[in-house]
PDB file of C-alpha atoms in Angstrom:
ATOM      1  CA  UNK A 183       0.000   0.000   0.000  1.00 76.00           C
ATOM      2  CA  UNK A 184       2.838   2.387   0.809  1.00 89.00           C
ATOM      3  CA  UNK A 185       4.353   1.861  -2.630  1.00 91.00           C
ATOM      4  CA  UNK A 186       0.994   2.603  -4.263  1.00 90.00           C
ATOM      5  CA  UNK A 187       0.583   5.835  -2.299  1.00 91.00           C
ATOM      6  CA  UNK A 188       4.086   6.953  -3.314  1.00 95.00           C
ATOM      7  CA  UNK A 189       3.509   6.065  -6.976  1.00 94.00           C
ATOM      8  CA  UNK A 190       0.076   7.697  -7.076  1.00 92.00           C
ATOM      9  CA  UNK A 191       1.374  10.828  -5.345  1.00 94.00           C
ATOM     10  CA  UNK A 192       4.244  11.058  -7.838  1.00 96.00           C
ATOM     11  CA  UNK A 193       1.842  10.581 -10.766  1.00 95.00           C
ATOM     12  CA  UNK A 194      -0.462  13.307  -9.434  1.00 93.00           C
ATOM     13  CA  UNK A 195       2.518  15.627  -8.949  1.00 96.00           C
ATOM     14  CA  UNK A 196       3.562  15.061 -12.563  1.00 96.00           C
ATOM     15  CA  UNK A 197      -0.038  15.742 -13.570  1.00 94.00           C
ATOM     16  CA  UNK A 198      -0.133  18.940 -11.498  1.00 93.00           C
ATOM     17  CA  UNK A 199       3.088  20.263 -13.006  1.00 96.00           C
ATOM     18  CA  UNK A 200       1.967  19.412 -16.538  1.00 95.00           C
ATOM     19  CA  UNK A 201      -1.429  21.034 -15.914  1.00 93.00           C
ATOM     20  CA  UNK A 202       0.162  24.252 -14.649  1.00 94.00           C
ATOM     21  CA  UNK A 203       2.551  24.263 -17.619  1.00 94.00           C
ATOM     22  CA  UNK A 204      -0.297  23.680 -20.060  1.00 94.00           C
ATOM     23  CA  UNK A 205      -2.448  26.397 -18.487  1.00 91.00           C
ATOM     24  CA  UNK A 206       0.479  28.815 -18.546  1.00 92.00           C
ATOM     25  CA  UNK A 207       1.261  28.123 -22.200  1.00 91.00           C
ATOM     26  CA  UNK A 208      -2.349  28.359 -23.363  1.00 89.00           C
ATOM     27  CA  UNK A 209      -3.315  31.300 -21.152  1.00 85.00           C
ATOM     28  CA  UNK A 210      -0.296  33.560 -21.322  1.00 81.00           C
ATOM     29  CA  UNK A 211       1.236  33.008 -24.737  1.00 82.00           C
ATOM     30  CA  UNK A 212      -0.079  33.975 -28.122  1.00 84.00           C
ATOM     31  CA  UNK A 213      -0.053  30.540 -29.700  1.00 85.00           C
ATOM     32  CA  UNK A 214      -1.339  29.498 -33.058  1.00 86.00           C
ATOM     33  CA  UNK A 215      -4.114  26.935 -33.303  1.00 85.00           C
ATOM     34  CA  UNK A 216      -1.760  23.965 -33.651  1.00 87.00           C
ATOM     35  CA  UNK A 217       0.543  25.112 -30.866  1.00 89.00           C
ATOM     36  CA  UNK A 218      -2.414  25.782 -28.548  1.00 89.00           C
ATOM     37  CA  UNK A 219      -3.759  22.305 -29.288  1.00 90.00           C
ATOM     38  CA  UNK A 220      -0.447  20.662 -28.422  1.00 93.00           C
ATOM     39  CA  UNK A 221      -0.040  22.829 -25.324  1.00 91.00           C
ATOM     40  CA  UNK A 222      -3.555  21.879 -24.169  1.00 91.00           C
ATOM     41  CA  UNK A 223      -2.639  18.190 -24.512  1.00 94.00           C
ATOM     42  CA  UNK A 224       0.502  18.425 -22.333  1.00 94.00           C
ATOM     43  CA  UNK A 225      -1.279  16.893 -19.272  1.00 94.00           C
ATOM     44  CA  UNK A 226      -2.588  13.895 -21.232  1.00 95.00           C
ATOM     45  CA  UNK A 227       0.428  11.570 -20.727  1.00 95.00           C
ATOM     46  CA  UNK A 228       0.320  12.202 -16.990  1.00 95.00           C
ATOM     47  CA  UNK A 229      -3.379  11.273 -16.850  1.00 94.00           C
ATOM     48  CA  UNK A 230      -2.453   8.007 -18.544  1.00 96.00           C
ATOM     49  CA  UNK A 231       0.262   7.541 -15.907  1.00 96.00           C
ATOM     50  CA  UNK A 232      -2.274   8.049 -13.089  1.00 94.00           C
ATOM     51  CA  UNK A 233      -4.643   5.513 -14.675  1.00 94.00           C
ATOM     52  CA  UNK A 234      -1.792   3.029 -15.114  1.00 96.00           C
ATOM     53  CA  UNK A 235      -0.727   3.355 -11.454  1.00 95.00           C
ATOM     54  CA  UNK A 236      -4.305   2.717 -10.304  1.00 91.00           C
ATOM     55  CA  UNK A 237      -4.740  -0.229 -12.699  1.00 93.00           C
ATOM     56  CA  UNK A 238      -1.400  -1.741 -11.664  1.00 94.00           C
ATOM     57  CA  UNK A 239      -2.348  -1.497  -8.010  1.00 92.00           C
ATOM     58  CA  UNK A 240      -5.701  -3.184  -8.642  1.00 90.00           C
ATOM     59  CA  UNK A 241      -3.932  -6.092 -10.334  1.00 91.00           C
ATOM     60  CA  UNK A 242      -1.622  -6.528  -7.315  1.00 92.00           C
ATOM     61  CA  UNK A 243      -4.432  -6.660  -4.747  1.00 92.00           C
ATOM     62  CA  UNK A 244      -5.704  -9.834  -3.156  1.00 92.00           C
ATOM     63  CA  UNK A 245      -9.271 -10.995  -3.813  1.00 93.00           C
ATOM     64  CA  UNK A 246     -10.787  -9.244  -0.800  1.00 94.00           C
ATOM     65  CA  UNK A 247      -9.166  -5.916  -1.594  1.00 92.00           C
ATOM     66  CA  UNK A 248     -10.308  -6.237  -5.205  1.00 93.00           C
ATOM     67  CA  UNK A 249     -13.841  -6.925  -4.052  1.00 94.00           C
ATOM     68  CA  UNK A 250     -13.817  -3.820  -1.841  1.00 94.00           C
ATOM     69  CA  UNK A 251     -12.486  -1.728  -4.730  1.00 93.00           C
ATOM     70  CA  UNK A 252     -15.004  -3.175  -7.200  1.00 94.00           C
ATOM     71  CA  UNK A 253     -17.889  -2.406  -4.843  1.00 96.00           C
ATOM     72  CA  UNK A 254     -16.457   1.043  -4.110  1.00 96.00           C
ATOM     73  CA  UNK A 255     -16.083   1.836  -7.802  1.00 95.00           C
ATOM     74  CA  UNK A 256     -19.623   0.618  -8.517  1.00 96.00           C
ATOM     75  CA  UNK A 257     -21.001   2.819  -5.750  1.00 96.00           C
ATOM     76  CA  UNK A 258     -18.846   5.774  -6.890  1.00 97.00           C
ATOM     77  CA  UNK A 259     -20.093   5.297 -10.453  1.00 96.00           C
ATOM     78  CA  UNK A 260     -23.699   5.351  -9.243  1.00 97.00           C
ATOM     79  CA  UNK A 261     -23.120   8.475  -7.123  1.00 97.00           C
ATOM     80  CA  UNK A 262     -21.357  10.248  -9.990  1.00 96.00           C
ATOM     81  CA  UNK A 263     -24.083   9.293 -12.442  1.00 96.00           C
ATOM     82  CA  UNK A 264     -26.790  10.531 -10.081  1.00 96.00           C
ATOM     83  CA  UNK A 265     -25.060  13.862  -9.455  1.00 96.00           C
ATOM     84  CA  UNK A 266     -24.129  14.606 -13.071  1.00 94.00           C
ATOM     85  CA  UNK A 267     -27.352  13.304 -14.625  1.00 93.00           C
ATOM     86  CA  UNK A 268     -29.593  15.137 -12.177  1.00 94.00           C
ATOM     87  CA  UNK A 269     -27.597  18.332 -12.583  1.00 94.00           C
ATOM     88  CA  UNK A 270     -28.417  18.055 -16.273  1.00 92.00           C
ATOM     89  CA  UNK A 271     -32.085  18.437 -15.338  1.00 94.00           C
ATOM     90  CA  UNK A 272     -31.194  21.567 -13.368  1.00 95.00           C
ATOM     91  CA  UNK A 273     -29.405  22.970 -16.409  1.00 93.00           C
ATOM     92  CA  UNK A 274     -32.719  22.645 -18.241  1.00 91.00           C
ATOM     93  CA  UNK A 275     -34.240  24.841 -15.515  1.00 94.00           C
ATOM     94  CA  UNK A 276     -31.662  27.574 -16.054  1.00 94.00           C
ATOM     95  CA  UNK A 277     -28.695  26.484 -13.914  1.00 95.00           C
ATOM     96  CA  UNK A 278     -25.312  27.227 -15.522  1.00 95.00           C
ATOM     97  CA  UNK A 279     -23.830  24.560 -17.782  1.00 93.00           C
ATOM     98  CA  UNK A 280     -20.924  22.701 -16.231  1.00 91.00           C
ATOM     99  CA  UNK A 281     -17.807  21.402 -17.890  1.00 89.00           C
ATOM    100  CA  UNK A 282     -17.121  17.680 -18.145  1.00 88.00           C
ATOM    101  CA  UNK A 283     -14.001  18.408 -16.106  1.00 86.00           C
ATOM    102  CA  UNK A 284     -16.177  18.082 -13.005  1.00 90.00           C
ATOM    103  CA  UNK A 285     -16.883  14.392 -13.628  1.00 93.00           C
ATOM    104  CA  UNK A 286     -13.503  13.036 -12.495  1.00 88.00           C
ATOM    105  CA  UNK A 287     -13.287  15.091  -9.262  1.00 92.00           C
ATOM    106  CA  UNK A 288     -16.827  13.961  -8.409  1.00 95.00           C
ATOM    107  CA  UNK A 289     -15.923  10.349  -9.264  1.00 94.00           C
ATOM    108  CA  UNK A 290     -12.672  10.455  -7.269  1.00 92.00           C
ATOM    109  CA  UNK A 291     -14.345  11.980  -4.229  1.00 95.00           C
ATOM    110  CA  UNK A 292     -17.207   9.499  -4.478  1.00 96.00           C
ATOM    111  CA  UNK A 293     -14.697   6.649  -4.721  1.00 94.00           C
ATOM    112  CA  UNK A 294     -12.998   7.761  -1.500  1.00 94.00           C
ATOM    113  CA  UNK A 295     -16.314   7.993   0.389  1.00 95.00           C
ATOM    114  CA  UNK A 296     -17.523   4.719  -1.113  1.00 96.00           C
ATOM    115  CA  UNK A 297     -14.360   2.959   0.112  1.00 94.00           C
ATOM    116  CA  UNK A 298     -15.063   4.174   3.640  1.00 95.00           C
ATOM    117  CA  UNK A 299     -18.625   2.837   3.451  1.00 94.00           C
ATOM    118  CA  UNK A 300     -17.699  -0.507   1.864  1.00 95.00           C
ATOM    119  CA  UNK A 301     -14.721  -1.147   4.161  1.00 93.00           C
ATOM    120  CA  UNK A 302     -16.986  -0.736   7.206  1.00 92.00           C
ATOM    121  CA  UNK A 303     -19.008  -3.717   5.998  1.00 86.00           C
ATOM    122  CA  UNK A 304     -15.980  -6.019   6.068  1.00 82.00           C
TER     123      UNK A 304
END
């Protein structure tokens, strides 16, 4: 578990640095369309790294840990779907449109809370 936390923290740090760099390049430099596109994609490899670290950790877990994670992810998916889908109804009533960028933070936060709930059962 300690190794996973270190790897995930490192991957998120790489993501954070690449996100700041991308935002800086796109926001503060007069880039052409192609350059802006490439600058906007700078964080993409680090998001793949984060996903790989999570996937690798899931493969290394024992059956019980995998079951907890599977149940937690299922619950997090349901929570995320409920929040995002129902907010869509509110948008129809005049609420401001939200970016898809909110989906992952909602999913990640839901996953954390779902793990707490599921782990209490075992």
